[in-house]
CSV table of C-alpha atoms in Angstrom, one decimal:
chain,number,residue,atom,x,y,z
A,1251,UNK,CA,3.9,15.0,-33.6
A,1252,UNK,CA,7.6,13.8,-34.5
A,1253,UNK,CA,9.2,15.6,-37.4
A,1254,UNK,CA,12.5,15.1,-39.1
A,1255,UNK,CA,13.8,18.2,-37.5
A,1256,UNK,CA,17.3,18.1,-36.0
A,1257,UNK,CA,17.7,16.8,-32.5
A,1258,UNK,CA,18.6,20.5,-31.1
A,1259,UNK,CA,15.4,21.9,-32.6
A,1260,UNK,CA,13.2,19.0,-31.3
A,1261,UNK,CA,14.6,19.6,-27.6
A,1262,UNK,CA,14.1,23.4,-28.1
A,1263,UNK,CA,10.3,22.8,-29.1
A,1264,UNK,CA,9.8,20.2,-26.3
A,1265,UNK,CA,11.2,22.3,-23.9
A,1266,UNK,CA,8.8,25.2,-25.0
A,1267,UNK,CA,5.9,22.7,-24.6
A,1268,UNK,CA,7.2,21.7,-21.2
A,1269,UNK,CA,7.3,25.4,-20.0
A,1270,UNK,CA,3.9,25.9,-21.2
A,1271,UNK,CA,2.8,22.8,-18.7
A,1272,UNK,CA,4.6,24.2,-15.9
A,1273,UNK,CA,2.5,27.3,-16.0
A,1274,UNK,CA,-0.5,25.2,-15.7
A,1275,UNK,CA,1.1,23.0,-12.9
A,1276,UNK,CA,4.4,24.0,-11.5
A,1277,UNK,CA,4.6,21.2,-9.2
A,1278,UNK,CA,4.5,18.6,-11.8
A,1279,UNK,CA,7.0,20.3,-14.1
A,1280,UNK,CA,9.2,21.9,-11.6
A,1281,UNK,CA,12.3,20.1,-12.8
A,1282,UNK,CA,14.0,20.7,-15.9
A,1283,UNK,CA,14.4,18.4,-18.9
A,1284,UNK,CA,17.7,16.7,-18.2
A,1285,UNK,CA,17.9,14.6,-21.4
A,1286,UNK,CA,20.5,15.7,-24.1
A,1287,UNK,CA,19.2,16.4,-27.8
A,1288,UNK,CA,20.1,12.8,-28.8
A,1289,UNK,CA,18.6,11.0,-25.8
A,1290,UNK,CA,15.3,13.0,-26.3
A,1291,UNK,CA,15.1,12.2,-29.9
A,1292,UNK,CA,15.3,8.5,-29.0
A,1293,UNK,CA,12.7,8.8,-26.4
A,1294,UNK,CA,10.4,10.6,-28.9
A,1295,UNK,CA,11.0,8.4,-31.7
A,1296,UNK,CA,9.7,5.5,-29.5
A,1297,UNK,CA,6.3,7.1,-28.6
A,1298,UNK,CA,5.6,9.4,-31.4
A,1299,UNK,CA,3.4,7.0,-32.9
A,1300,UNK,CA,1.3,6.3,-30.0
A,1301,UNK,CA,-2.1,8.0,-29.3
A,1302,UNK,CA,-2.3,8.2,-25.7
A,1303,UNK,CA,-5.8,9.3,-25.9
A,1304,UNK,CA,-7.0,6.3,-27.9
A,1305,UNK,CA,-5.0,3.9,-25.8
A,1306,UNK,CA,-7.5,1.8,-23.0
A,1307,UNK,CA,-6.8,2.5,-19.3
A,1308,UNK,CA,-5.4,-1.0,-18.9
A,1309,UNK,CA,-2.7,-0.7,-21.4
A,1310,UNK,CA,-1.5,2.7,-20.1
A,1311,UNK,CA,-1.6,1.3,-16.6
A,1312,UNK,CA,0.6,-1.9,-17.5
A,1313,UNK,CA,2.9,0.5,-19.1
A,1314,UNK,CA,3.0,2.8,-16.0
A,1315,UNK,CA,3.6,0.0,-13.5
A,1316,UNK,CA,6.4,-1.6,-15.9
A,1317,UNK,CA,8.2,1.8,-15.8
A,1318,UNK,CA,7.5,3.0,-12.4
A,1319,UNK,CA,7.0,-0.3,-10.3
A,1320,UNK,CA,10.6,-0.7,-9.2
A,1321,UNK,CA,10.8,3.1,-8.6
A,1322,UNK,CA,8.2,2.8,-6.1
A,1323,UNK,CA,9.2,-0.5,-4.4
A,1324,UNK,CA,13.0,0.4,-4.6
A,1325,UNK,CA,12.9,3.8,-2.9
A,1326,UNK,CA,9.8,4.5,-1.2
A,1327,UNK,CA,8.5,0.9,-0.3
A,1328,UNK,CA,4.9,1.9,-1.8
A,1329,UNK,CA,2.9,-0.6,-3.9
A,1330,UNK,CA,0.4,-0.6,-6.7
A,1331,UNK,CA,-3.2,-1.7,-5.9
A,1332,UNK,CA,-3.8,-4.5,-8.5
A,1333,UNK,CA,-5.9,-3.5,-11.2
A,1334,UNK,CA,-8.6,-6.5,-10.8
A,1335,UNK,CA,-8.8,-5.1,-7.0
A,1336,UNK,CA,-9.4,-1.5,-8.1
A,1337,UNK,CA,-11.8,-2.5,-10.7
A,1338,UNK,CA,-13.8,-4.5,-8.1
A,1339,UNK,CA,-14.3,-1.8,-5.6
A,1340,UNK,CA,-15.0,0.9,-8.3
A,1341,UNK,CA,-17.5,-1.2,-10.1
A,1342,UNK,CA,-19.7,-2.0,-7.1
A,1343,UNK,CA,-19.8,1.3,-6.1
A,1344,UNK,CA,-22.8,3.6,-7.6
A,1345,UNK,CA,-20.5,6.5,-8.4
A,1346,UNK,CA,-22.1,9.3,-10.7
A,1347,UNK,CA,-20.3,12.3,-12.1
A,1348,UNK,CA,-22.4,14.5,-9.6
A,1349,UNK,CA,-20.4,12.8,-6.6
A,1350,UNK,CA,-17.5,14.0,-4.8
A,1351,UNK,CA,-14.7,11.2,-4.6
A,1352,UNK,CA,-11.4,11.2,-2.7
A,1353,UNK,CA,-8.5,8.9,-2.0
A,1354,UNK,CA,-6.5,10.2,0.9
A,1355,UNK,CA,-3.5,7.9,0.0
A,1356,UNK,CA,-3.7,7.9,-3.5
A,1357,UNK,CA,-0.2,6.8,-4.3
A,1358,UNK,CA,0.0,7.0,-8.3
A,1359,UNK,CA,-3.6,7.4,-8.4
A,1360,UNK,CA,-4.8,4.0,-9.4
A,1361,UNK,CA,-8.4,4.3,-7.8
A,1362,UNK,CA,-8.8,8.0,-9.2
A,1363,UNK,CA,-8.0,6.7,-12.7
A,1364,UNK,CA,-10.4,4.0,-12.7
A,1365,UNK,CA,-13.1,6.0,-11.3
A,1366,UNK,CA,-12.6,8.5,-14.0
A,1367,UNK,CA,-13.1,5.7,-16.5
A,1368,UNK,CA,-16.2,4.5,-15.0
A,1369,UNK,CA,-17.4,8.2,-15.4
A,1370,UNK,CA,-16.3,8.3,-19.1
A,1371,UNK,CA,-18.1,5.0,-19.6
A,1372,UNK,CA,-21.0,6.9,-18.5
A,1373,UNK,CA,-20.5,9.6,-20.7
A,1374,UNK,CA,-20.0,7.0,-23.6
A,1375,UNK,CA,-23.4,5.7,-23.1
A,1376,UNK,CA,-25.1,8.8,-22.9
A,1377,UNK,CA,-23.7,10.9,-25.8
A,1378,UNK,CA,-21.9,10.1,-28.9
A,1379,UNK,CA,-18.6,11.7,-28.8
A,1380,UNK,CA,-18.3,11.5,-32.7
A,1381,UNK,CA,-21.2,13.7,-33.1
A,1382,UNK,CA,-20.4,17.3,-33.3
A,1383,UNK,CA,-23.7,18.2,-31.5
A,1384,UNK,CA,-23.0,15.9,-28.6
A,1385,UNK,CA,-19.2,16.1,-28.3
A,1386,UNK,CA,-19.3,19.0,-25.8
A,1387,UNK,CA,-22.1,17.6,-23.5
A,1388,UNK,CA,-19.7,14.3,-23.6
A,1389,UNK,CA,-16.7,16.0,-22.9
A,1390,UNK,CA,-18.3,18.0,-20.0
A,1391,UNK,CA,-19.7,15.0,-18.4
A,1392,UNK,CA,-16.5,13.5,-17.6
A,1393,UNK,CA,-14.0,16.5,-17.8
A,1394,UNK,CA,-15.9,18.6,-15.3
A,1395,UNK,CA,-16.1,15.6,-12.9
A,1396,UNK,CA,-12.4,15.0,-13.3
A,1397,UNK,CA,-11.4,19.0,-12.8
A,1398,UNK,CA,-14.1,19.6,-10.1
A,1399,UNK,CA,-15.1,16.4,-8.0
A,1400,UNK,CA,-12.0,14.0,-8.2
A,1401,UNK,CA,-9.5,14.4,-5.4
A,1402,UNK,CA,-6.5,12.7,-4.0
A,1403,UNK,CA,-3.9,13.2,-1.4
A,1404,UNK,CA,-0.4,11.4,-1.5
A,1405,UNK,CA,2.2,12.3,1.3
A,1406,UNK,CA,5.6,11.8,-0.9
A,1407,UNK,CA,5.8,14.9,-3.0
A,1408,UNK,CA,7.6,12.7,-5.7
A,1409,UNK,CA,4.9,10.2,-5.9
A,1410,UNK,CA,2.2,13.0,-5.8
A,1411,UNK,CA,3.8,14.6,-9.0
A,1412,UNK,CA,3.9,11.0,-10.5
A,1413,UNK,CA,0.0,10.7,-9.7
A,1414,UNK,CA,-0.5,14.0,-11.3
A,1415,UNK,CA,1.5,13.2,-14.4
A,1416,UNK,CA,-0.5,9.8,-14.6
A,1417,UNK,CA,-3.7,12.0,-14.5
A,1418,UNK,CA,-2.6,14.2,-17.2
A,1419,UNK,CA,-1.9,11.1,-19.3
A,1420,UNK,CA,-5.3,10.2,-18.8
A,1421,UNK,CA,-6.7,13.7,-19.4
A,1422,UNK,CA,-7.8,13.6,-15.7
A,1423,UNK,CA,-8.0,16.4,-13.0
A,1424,UNK,CA,-4.5,16.5,-11.8
A,1425,UNK,CA,-4.7,19.7,-10.2
A,1426,UNK,CA,-6.6,17.9,-7.6
A,1427,UNK,CA,-4.0,15.5,-6.5
A,1428,UNK,CA,-2.3,17.3,-3.3
A,1429,UNK,CA,1.1,16.5,-2.1
A,1430,UNK,CA,0.6,16.4,1.8
A,1431,UNK,CA,0.2,14.0,4.5
A,1432,UNK,CA,-3.5,12.6,4.4
A,1433,UNK,CA,-3.5,12.2,8.2
A,1434,UNK,CA,-2.9,15.8,9.0
A,1435,UNK,CA,-5.9,17.6,10.5
A,1436,UNK,CA,-8.3,18.6,7.4
A,1437,UNK,CA,-7.9,22.2,8.2
A,1438,UNK,CA,-4.2,21.9,7.9
A,1439,UNK,CA,-4.8,19.9,4.5
A,1440,UNK,CA,-6.9,22.7,3.3
A,1441,UNK,CA,-4.6,25.4,4.0
A,1442,UNK,CA,-1.7,23.4,2.4
A,1443,UNK,CA,-4.0,23.3,-0.8
A,1444,UNK,CA,-4.8,27.0,-0.5
A,1445,UNK,CA,-1.2,28.0,-0.3
A,1446,UNK,CA,-0.1,25.8,-3.2
A,1447,UNK,CA,-2.7,27.3,-5.3
A,1448,UNK,CA,-4.6,23.9,-5.5
A,1449,UNK,CA,-8.0,24.9,-7.4
A,1450,UNK,CA,-10.0,22.5,-5.5
A,1451,UNK,CA,-8.9,23.6,-2.0
A,1452,UNK,CA,-12.4,24.4,-1.0
A,1453,UNK,CA,-13.3,20.8,-1.2
A,1454,UNK,CA,-10.9,19.6,1.5
A,1455,UNK,CA,-13.4,20.2,4.4
A,1456,UNK,CA,-15.2,17.5,6.8
A,1457,UNK,CA,-18.5,16.1,5.8
A,1458,UNK,CA,-17.7,16.6,1.8
A,1459,UNK,CA,-17.2,13.4,-0.1
A,1460,UNK,CA,-19.7,10.8,-1.2
A,1461,UNK,CA,-17.3,8.1,-1.7
A,1462,UNK,CA,-13.7,7.4,-0.5
A,1463,UNK,CA,-11.8,4.4,-2.0
A,1464,UNK,CA,-8.2,3.9,-0.7
A,1465,UNK,CA,-5.5,1.3,0.0
A,1466,UNK,CA,-3.8,3.1,2.7
A,1467,UNK,CA,0.0,2.3,3.5
A,1468,UNK,CA,0.0,-0.9,6.0
A,1469,UNK,CA,2.3,-1.1,9.0
A,1470,UNK,CA,3.6,2.4,9.3
A,1471,UNK,CA,3.9,3.6,12.7
A,1472,UNK,CA,3.0,7.2,13.4
A,1473,UNK,CA,4.7,8.3,16.5
A,1474,UNK,CA,3.2,11.0,18.8
A,1475,UNK,CA,6.7,12.7,19.0
A,1476,UNK,CA,7.1,13.3,15.4
A,1477,UNK,CA,3.5,13.7,14.5
A,1478,UNK,CA,1.5,16.0,16.9
A,1479,UNK,CA,-1.9,15.2,15.6
A,1480,UNK,CA,-2.4,11.6,17.0
A,1481,UNK,CA,-4.2,13.1,19.9
A,1482,UNK,CA,-6.8,14.6,17.6
A,1483,UNK,CA,-7.9,10.9,16.7
A,1484,UNK,CA,-10.3,9.1,18.8
A,1485,UNK,CA,-8.1,6.1,17.5
A,1486,UNK,CA,-5.1,7.9,18.8
A,1487,UNK,CA,-6.1,7.6,22.1
A,1488,UNK,CA,-5.3,4.7,24.5
A,1489,UNK,CA,-8.4,2.5,24.6
A,1490,UNK,CA,-8.9,0.1,27.4
A,1491,UNK,CA,-11.1,-3.1,27.5
A,1492,UNK,CA,-14.3,-1.6,29.0
A,1493,UNK,CA,-14.4,-4.1,32.0
A,1494,UNK,CA,-10.8,-3.1,32.8
A,1495,UNK,CA,-11.6,0.6,32.6
A,1496,UNK,CA,-14.4,0.1,35.0
A,1497,UNK,CA,-12.2,-2.1,37.5
A,1498,UNK,CA,-9.4,0.4,37.4
A,1499,UNK,CA,-11.1,3.6,36.8
A,1500,UNK,CA,-8.9,4.2,33.8
A,1501,UNK,CA,-8.6,7.4,31.8
A,1502,UNK,CA,-7.7,7.9,28.1
A,1503,UNK,CA,-4.8,9.4,27.1
A,1504,UNK,CA,-2.8,9.8,24.0
A,1505,UNK,CA,-0.8,6.8,22.8
A,1506,UNK,CA,2.9,7.0,22.1
A,1507,UNK,CA,2.1,5.6,18.4
A,1508,UNK,CA,-0.5,4.2,16.3
A,1509,UNK,CA,-0.4,2.3,12.8
A,1510,UNK,CA,-1.3,4.5,9.9
A,1511,UNK,CA,-4.0,2.4,8.6
A,1512,UNK,CA,-6.1,2.4,11.8
A,1513,UNK,CA,-5.8,6.5,11.6
A,1514,UNK,CA,-6.9,6.5,8.0
A,1515,UNK,CA,-10.1,4.9,9.1
A,1516,UNK,CA,-11.1,7.8,11.2
A,1517,UNK,CA,-9.7,10.2,8.6
A,1518,UNK,CA,-12.0,8.8,6.1
A,1519,UNK,CA,-15.0,9.0,8.2
A,1520,UNK,CA,-14.1,13.0,8.8
A,1521,UNK,CA,-14.1,13.6,5.1
A,1522,UNK,CA,-17.0,11.5,4.4
A,1523,UNK,CA,-20.5,13.2,4.3
A,1524,UNK,CA,-23.4,11.4,6.1
A,1525,UNK,CA,-24.4,8.4,4.3
A,1526,UNK,CA,-21.1,8.6,2.3
A,1527,UNK,CA,-19.3,5.3,1.3
A,1528,UNK,CA,-16.0,4.2,2.3
A,1529,UNK,CA,-14.3,1.4,0.5
A,1530,UNK,CA,-10.8,0.6,2.3
A,1531,UNK,CA,-8.2,-2.2,1.9
A,1532,UNK,CA,-7.4,-3.4,5.4
A,1533,UNK,CA,-5.0,-5.8,6.7
A,1534,UNK,CA,-7.0,-8.7,8.2
A,1535,UNK,CA,-5.5,-8.1,12.0
A,1536,UNK,CA,-7.8,-5.1,12.2
A,1537,UNK,CA,-10.9,-7.5,11.5
A,1538,UNK,CA,-9.7,-10.4,13.6
A,1539,UNK,CA,-7.1,-9.6,16.3
A,1540,UNK,CA,-8.4,-9.6,20.1
A,1541,UNK,CA,-6.3,-6.7,20.7
A,1542,UNK,CA,-7.8,-4.4,18.0
A,1543,UNK,CA,-11.3,-4.9,19.4
A,1544,UNK,CA,-11.4,-1.2,20.1
A,1545,UNK,CA,-11.0,-0.5,16.4
A,1546,UNK,CA,-13.8,-2.7,15.6
A,1547,UNK,CA,-16.0,-1.2,18.2
A,1548,UNK,CA,-15.3,2.3,16.7
A,1549,UNK,CA,-16.1,1.2,13.3
A,1550,UNK,CA,-19.3,-0.3,14.3
A,1551,UNK,CA,-20.2,2.8,16.2
A,1552,UNK,CA,-19.3,5.1,13.1
A,1553,UNK,CA,-20.5,3.2,10.2
A,1554,UNK,CA,-23.2,0.8,8.9
A,1555,UNK,CA,-20.8,-2.1,7.9
A,1556,UNK,CA,-22.1,-3.1,4.5
A,1557,UNK,CA,-19.5,-5.7,3.3
A,1558,UNK,CA,-16.3,-7.5,4.0
A,1559,UNK,CA,-14.6,-9.1,1.0
A,1560,UNK,CA,-11.6,-11.4,1.9
A,1561,UNK,CA,-8.7,-11.3,-0.3
A,1562,UNK,CA,-6.2,-14.1,-0.8
A,1563,UNK,CA,-2.9,-14.4,1.0
A,1564,UNK,CA,-1.2,-13.6,-2.5
A,1565,UNK,CA,-3.2,-10.8,-3.6
A,1566,UNK,CA,-0.2,-8.3,-3.1
A,1567,UNK,CA,2.6,-10.9,-3.1
A,1568,UNK,CA,3.7,-9.8,-6.7
A,1569,UNK,CA,4.0,-6.2,-5.8
A,1570,UNK,CA,6.3,-7.2,-3.2
A,1571,UNK,CA,3.8,-7.1,-0.2
A,1572,UNK,CA,2.5,-10.2,1.6
A,1573,UNK,CA,-0.1,-9.1,4.1
A,1574,UNK,CA,-3.5,-10.9,4.0
A,1575,UNK,CA,-6.1,-8.4,3.6
A,1576,UNK,CA,-9.6,-7.7,3.0
A,1577,UNK,CA,-11.9,-4.8,1.6
A,1578,UNK,CA,-14.2,-3.2,4.2
A,1579,UNK,CA,-17.2,-1.3,2.5
A,1580,UNK,CA,-19.2,1.0,5.2
A,1581,UNK,CA,-21.6,3.7,5.1
A,1582,UNK,CA,-21.2,6.6,7.5
A,1583,UNK,CA,-23.7,7.1,10.1
A,1584,UNK,CA,-25.0,10.5,11.4
A,1585,UNK,CA,-23.4,12.0,14.5
A,1586,UNK,CA,-26.8,11.4,16.1
A,1587,UNK,CA,-27.0,7.7,15.1
A,1588,UNK,CA,-23.3,7.2,16.5
A,1589,UNK,CA,-24.3,9.0,19.8
A,1590,UNK,CA,-27.1,6.7,20.1
A,1591,UNK,CA,-25.3,3.4,19.6
A,1592,UNK,CA,-22.4,4.9,22.2
A,1593,UNK,CA,-25.0,5.6,24.7
A,1594,UNK,CA,-26.8,1.9,24.3
A,1595,UNK,CA,-23.5,0.4,24.8
A,1596,UNK,CA,-22.5,2.4,27.8
A,1597,UNK,CA,-25.8,1.6,29.5
A,1598,UNK,CA,-25.6,-2.0,28.8
A,1599,UNK,CA,-22.0,-1.7,30.1
A,1600,UNK,CA,-23.4,-0.3,33.5
A,1601,UNK,CA,-26.2,-2.5,33.8
A,1602,UNK,CA,-24.2,-5.6,33.2
A,1603,UNK,CA,-21.1,-4.7,35.5
A,1604,UNK,CA,-23.4,-3.8,38.4
A,1605,UNK,CA,-24.7,-7.5,38.7
A,1606,UNK,CA,-23.3,-9.2,41.6
A,1607,UNK,CA,-22.0,-12.2,39.7
A,1608,UNK,CA,-20.0,-10.1,37.6
A,1609,UNK,CA,-18.6,-6.6,38.8
A,1610,UNK,CA,-18.9,-7.3,42.4
A,1611,UNK,CA,-17.4,-11.0,42.2
A,1612,UNK,CA,-14.4,-9.8,40.0
A,1613,UNK,CA,-13.6,-7.3,42.7
A,1614,UNK,CA,-13.9,-9.9,45.5
A,1615,UNK,CA,-11.6,-12.2,43.7
A,1616,UNK,CA,-8.9,-9.5,43.0
A,1617,UNK,CA,-9.1,-8.5,46.9
A,1618,UNK,CA,-8.9,-12.3,47.8
A,1619,UNK,CA,-5.8,-12.8,45.6
A,1620,UNK,CA,-4.0,-9.9,47.1
A,1621,UNK,CA,-4.6,-11.2,50.6
A,1622,UNK,CA,-3.4,-14.7,49.6
A,1623,UNK,CA,-0.1,-13.2,48.1
A,1624,UNK,CA,0.3,-11.0,51.1
A,1625,UNK,CA,0.0,-13.9,53.6
A,1626,UNK,CA,2.4,-15.9,51.4
A,1627,UNK,CA,2.8,-19.7,51.1
A,1628,UNK,CA,3.2,-22.4,53.8
A,1629,UNK,CA,7.0,-21.7,54.4
A,1630,UNK,CA,6.3,-17.9,54.9
A,1631,UNK,CA,3.2,-18.8,57.0
A,1632,UNK,CA,5.1,-21.3,59.4
A,1633,UNK,CA,8.0,-18.9,59.8
A,1634,UNK,CA,5.4,-16.1,60.6
A,1635,UNK,CA,3.6,-18.6,63.4
A,1636,UNK,CA,7.0,-19.5,64.5
A,1637,UNK,CA,8.1,-16.0,65.5
A,1638,UNK,CA,4.7,-15.1,67.0
A,1639,UNK,CA,4.9,-18.4,69.0
A,1640,UNK,CA,8.4,-17.3,70.1
A,1641,UNK,CA,7.9,-13.8,70.9
A,1642,UNK,CA,4.9,-15.1,73.2
A,1643,UNK,CA,6.9,-17.4,74.9
A,1644,UNK,CA,9.4,-14.7,75.5
A,1645,UNK,CA,6.8,-12.1,76.8
A,1646,UNK,CA,5.3,-14.8,79.3
A,1647,UNK,CA,8.6,-15.5,80.6
A,1648,UNK,CA,8.8,-11.6,81.3
A,1649,UNK,CA,12.4,-11.5,79.1
A,1650,UNK,CA,11.0,-9.8,75.8
A,1651,UNK,CA,12.1,-6.4,75.4
A,1652,UNK,CA,11.5,-3.8,72.6
A,1653,UNK,CA,15.3,-4.2,71.2
A,1654,UNK,CA,14.8,-8.1,71.3
A,1655,UNK,CA,11.6,-8.0,69.7
A,1656,UNK,CA,12.8,-5.6,66.9
A,1657,UNK,CA,15.9,-7.9,66.2
A,1658,UNK,CA,13.8,-11.0,65.9
A,1659,UNK,CA,11.1,-9.3,63.5
A,1660,UNK,CA,14.2,-8.0,61.5
A,1661,UNK,CA,16.0,-11.5,61.2
A,1662,UNK,CA,12.5,-13.1,60.3
A,1663,UNK,CA,12.0,-10.6,57.5
A,1664,UNK,CA,15.4,-10.9,56.1
A,1665,UNK,CA,14.9,-14.8,56.1
A,1666,UNK,CA,11.4,-14.3,54.4
A,1667,UNK,CA,13.0,-11.8,51.7
A,1668,UNK,CA,15.6,-14.3,51.1
A,1669,UNK,CA,13.1,-17.2,50.4
A,1670,UNK,CA,11.1,-14.9,48.2
A,1671,UNK,CA,14.2,-15.2,45.7
A,1672,UNK,CA,13.6,-19.0,45.5
A,1673,UNK,CA,12.3,-21.0,42.9
A,1674,UNK,CA,10.0,-22.7,45.2
A,1675,UNK,CA,8.3,-19.4,46.2
A,1676,UNK,CA,8.2,-18.0,42.6
A,1677,UNK,CA,6.6,-21.3,41.4
A,1678,UNK,CA,3.9,-21.0,44.1
A,1679,UNK,CA,3.2,-17.0,43.5
A,1680,UNK,CA,2.8,-18.0,39.7
A,1681,UNK,CA,0.6,-20.8,40.5
A,1682,UNK,CA,-1.8,-18.4,42.6
A,1683,UNK,CA,-1.7,-15.6,39.9
A,1684,UNK,CA,-2.6,-18.3,37.2
A,1685,UNK,CA,-5.4,-19.7,39.4
A,1686,UNK,CA,-7.2,-16.5,40.0
A,1687,UNK,CA,-6.4,-15.0,36.7
A,1688,UNK,CA,-8.4,-18.1,35.2
A,1689,UNK,CA,-11.4,-17.4,37.4
A,1690,UNK,CA,-11.3,-13.6,36.8
A,1691,UNK,CA,-10.7,-14.2,32.9
A,1692,UNK,CA,-13.5,-16.7,33.0
A,1693,UNK,CA,-15.9,-14.0,34.5
A,1694,UNK,CA,-14.7,-11.3,32.4
A,1695,UNK,CA,-15.2,-13.5,29.2
A,1696,UNK,CA,-18.9,-14.5,30.5
A,1697,UNK,CA,-19.5,-10.7,31.1
A,1698,UNK,CA,-18.2,-10.0,27.6
A,1699,UNK,CA,-20.3,-12.6,25.8
A,1700,UNK,CA,-23.3,-11.7,27.7
A,1701,UNK,CA,-22.5,-7.7,26.5
A,1702,UNK,CA,-21.8,-8.7,23.0
A,1703,UNK,CA,-24.9,-10.8,22.7
A,1704,UNK,CA,-27.2,-8.2,24.3
A,1705,UNK,CA,-25.5,-5.5,22.0
A,1706,UNK,CA,-26.6,-7.6,18.9
A,1707,UNK,CA,-30.3,-8.0,20.2
A,1708,UNK,CA,-30.6,-4.2,21.2
A,1709,UNK,CA,-28.5,-2.6,18.1
A,1710,UNK,CA,-30.5,-2.5,15.0
A,1711,UNK,CA,-29.9,-5.9,13.2
A,1712,UNK,CA,-28.9,-5.6,9.7
A,1713,UNK,CA,-27.2,-7.9,7.2
A,1714,UNK,CA,-23.7,-7.8,6.3
A,1715,UNK,CA,-22.4,-8.9,2.8
A,1716,UNK,CA,-19.6,-11.4,3.5
A,1717,UNK,CA,-17.5,-13.2,0.7
A,1718,UNK,CA,-14.0,-14.9,0.4
A,1719,UNK,CA,-12.3,-14.7,-3.1
A,1720,UNK,CA,-9.8,-17.3,-3.5
A,1721,UNK,CA,-9.0,-16.5,-7.1
A,1722,UNK,CA,-8.9,-12.8,-8.2
A,1723,UNK,CA,-7.2,-13.2,-11.7
A,1724,UNK,CA,-3.7,-13.6,-10.8
A,1725,UNK,CA,-1.3,-15.8,-9.0
A,1726,UNK,CA,1.5,-14.9,-6.5
A,1727,UNK,CA,3.8,-14.0,-9.4
A,1728,UNK,CA,1.2,-11.5,-10.9
A,1729,UNK,CA,0.6,-14.1,-13.8
A,1730,UNK,CA,-2.9,-13.9,-15.6
A,1731,UNK,CA,-5.1,-17.2,-14.1
A,1732,UNK,CA,-8.2,-16.3,-16.2
A,1733,UNK,CA,-10.3,-17.0,-13.0
A,1734,UNK,CA,-11.5,-14.1,-11.0
A,1735,UNK,CA,-14.2,-14.5,-8.5
A,1736,UNK,CA,-14.2,-10.9,-7.8
A,1737,UNK,CA,-16.3,-10.6,-10.9
A,1738,UNK,CA,-19.2,-12.6,-9.7
A,1739,UNK,CA,-18.8,-11.4,-6.1
A,1740,UNK,CA,-19.0,-7.8,-7.5
A,1741,UNK,CA,-22.3,-8.4,-9.5
A,1742,UNK,CA,-23.9,-9.7,-6.2
A,1743,UNK,CA,-22.6,-6.9,-4.1
A,1744,UNK,CA,-23.6,-4.4,-6.3
A,1745,UNK,CA,-27.2,-5.5,-6.0
A,1746,UNK,CA,-26.6,-5.4,-2.2
A,1747,UNK,CA,-25.3,-1.9,-2.0
A,1748,UNK,CA,-28.2,-0.9,-4.1
A,1749,UNK,CA,-30.6,-2.7,-1.9
A,1750,UNK,CA,-29.0,-0.7,1.3
A,1751,UNK,CA,-29.5,2.6,-0.6
A,1752,UNK,CA,-33.1,1.8,-1.2
A,1753,UNK,CA,-33.7,0.4,2.3
A,1754,UNK,CA,-34.3,-3.1,1.1
A,1755,UNK,CA,-31.4,-4.9,2.0
A,1756,UNK,CA,-33.2,-7.4,4.5
A,1757,UNK,CA,-34.0,-9.5,1.3
A,1758,UNK,CA,-30.3,-10.1,1.5
A,1759,UNK,CA,-29.8,-11.1,5.0
A,1760,UNK,CA,-28.4,-14.8,3.9
A,1761,UNK,CA,-26.2,-13.1,1.2
A,1762,UNK,CA,-23.0,-15.1,1.6
A,1763,UNK,CA,-20.6,-16.1,-1.1
């Protein structure tokens, strides 16, 4: 409450309240108030008549983004996930107050707040908060969820503090937001939480969470020299095209670096319980680039892919990012299901590669290419034949001694070595390499195509919900456009997810928007 007390007394009173808050959460309130009495009086005068408890989530969210947006973009290069995208993801997932929910890259806690708002809406439908008899049940329904079931991790300490404060403003479970690298081992994350007296540290364990919703940072490169945990990830190991691996007997080894968003996919898998849902915003390159096929293979082996919803190019433009992205919804397989898929793929690869017209023919072409290159072009062959004829003639005359033979061979080798630096030779070598590369790649392509077709036939065939959203409620500048296709897509996707959970999703085999 704002009284007409002197500014010095106001500062003294606010500082006392601040100290009480520090006892509850020292991480959030660890810095002292740096406003002088007059500045504090001005701030309090502006907000004293605002009841944050009665202010809706969108209004508080817009205010928060207005004040904090430049702070994130300017110093930390992080971006708010647009509310329409967050709303879409949260609304389609069947999250209830009994579920455990995590965002391992929570930023300012946008997803957590919207999930909390979803649970509060459920409480409003079940109980009358204005009824004295029902108030406690209403309060416990959502507040216990916020305190015990809702978790976030944010790598930047200042942003994590901001996330906690954001949760405080919304009466949320700020004690479960952890300032830590979300890609560290789960054991290390739990230890950090315990050391920092986080009440919910026991929940930072594998196979714990029912739902994970996240928009991890895009494009950040995690280097093995700086982060020792890359080798702990399957996706932190060098993956080779399976055909190349068989041809060259390649072994996996740790990568020098990996993109953070790729590692977050696997970290989310580790945190999820079997059957748990992941909803993650990803750059489209992960879903389309041929060089990232190994990531898609890993996802296919560890998740039942439920849906892919493409967002417009301008989805994040007004926040300062321009990467084309999509939302992937996936349901975690059991370890037994994953191993069965891996075994099936490995057996298919072995069977197909052993066929003469594939593996044997590819190896033959490699050997043939090596022989052709070693033999050289017409100029080199002519030089070699000329040398042989000359040596034979000298030997027939009885005038060829060892020193002469060595000298003639040396001179010819020097001549050929010099020729190999010419454009004519390099053009020929390039032509040969291209000729055989085309033959080999055609065979590899045919082998890969037959492999993928066979995998599709033998793996459990299930429908995937796919949609393209061209209008999501705002334009590239962030201005409201009144058209949000995510609303309609969300209604259909919600039905689809329910059908997946009930084992009736075959009805939606043609669910394409």
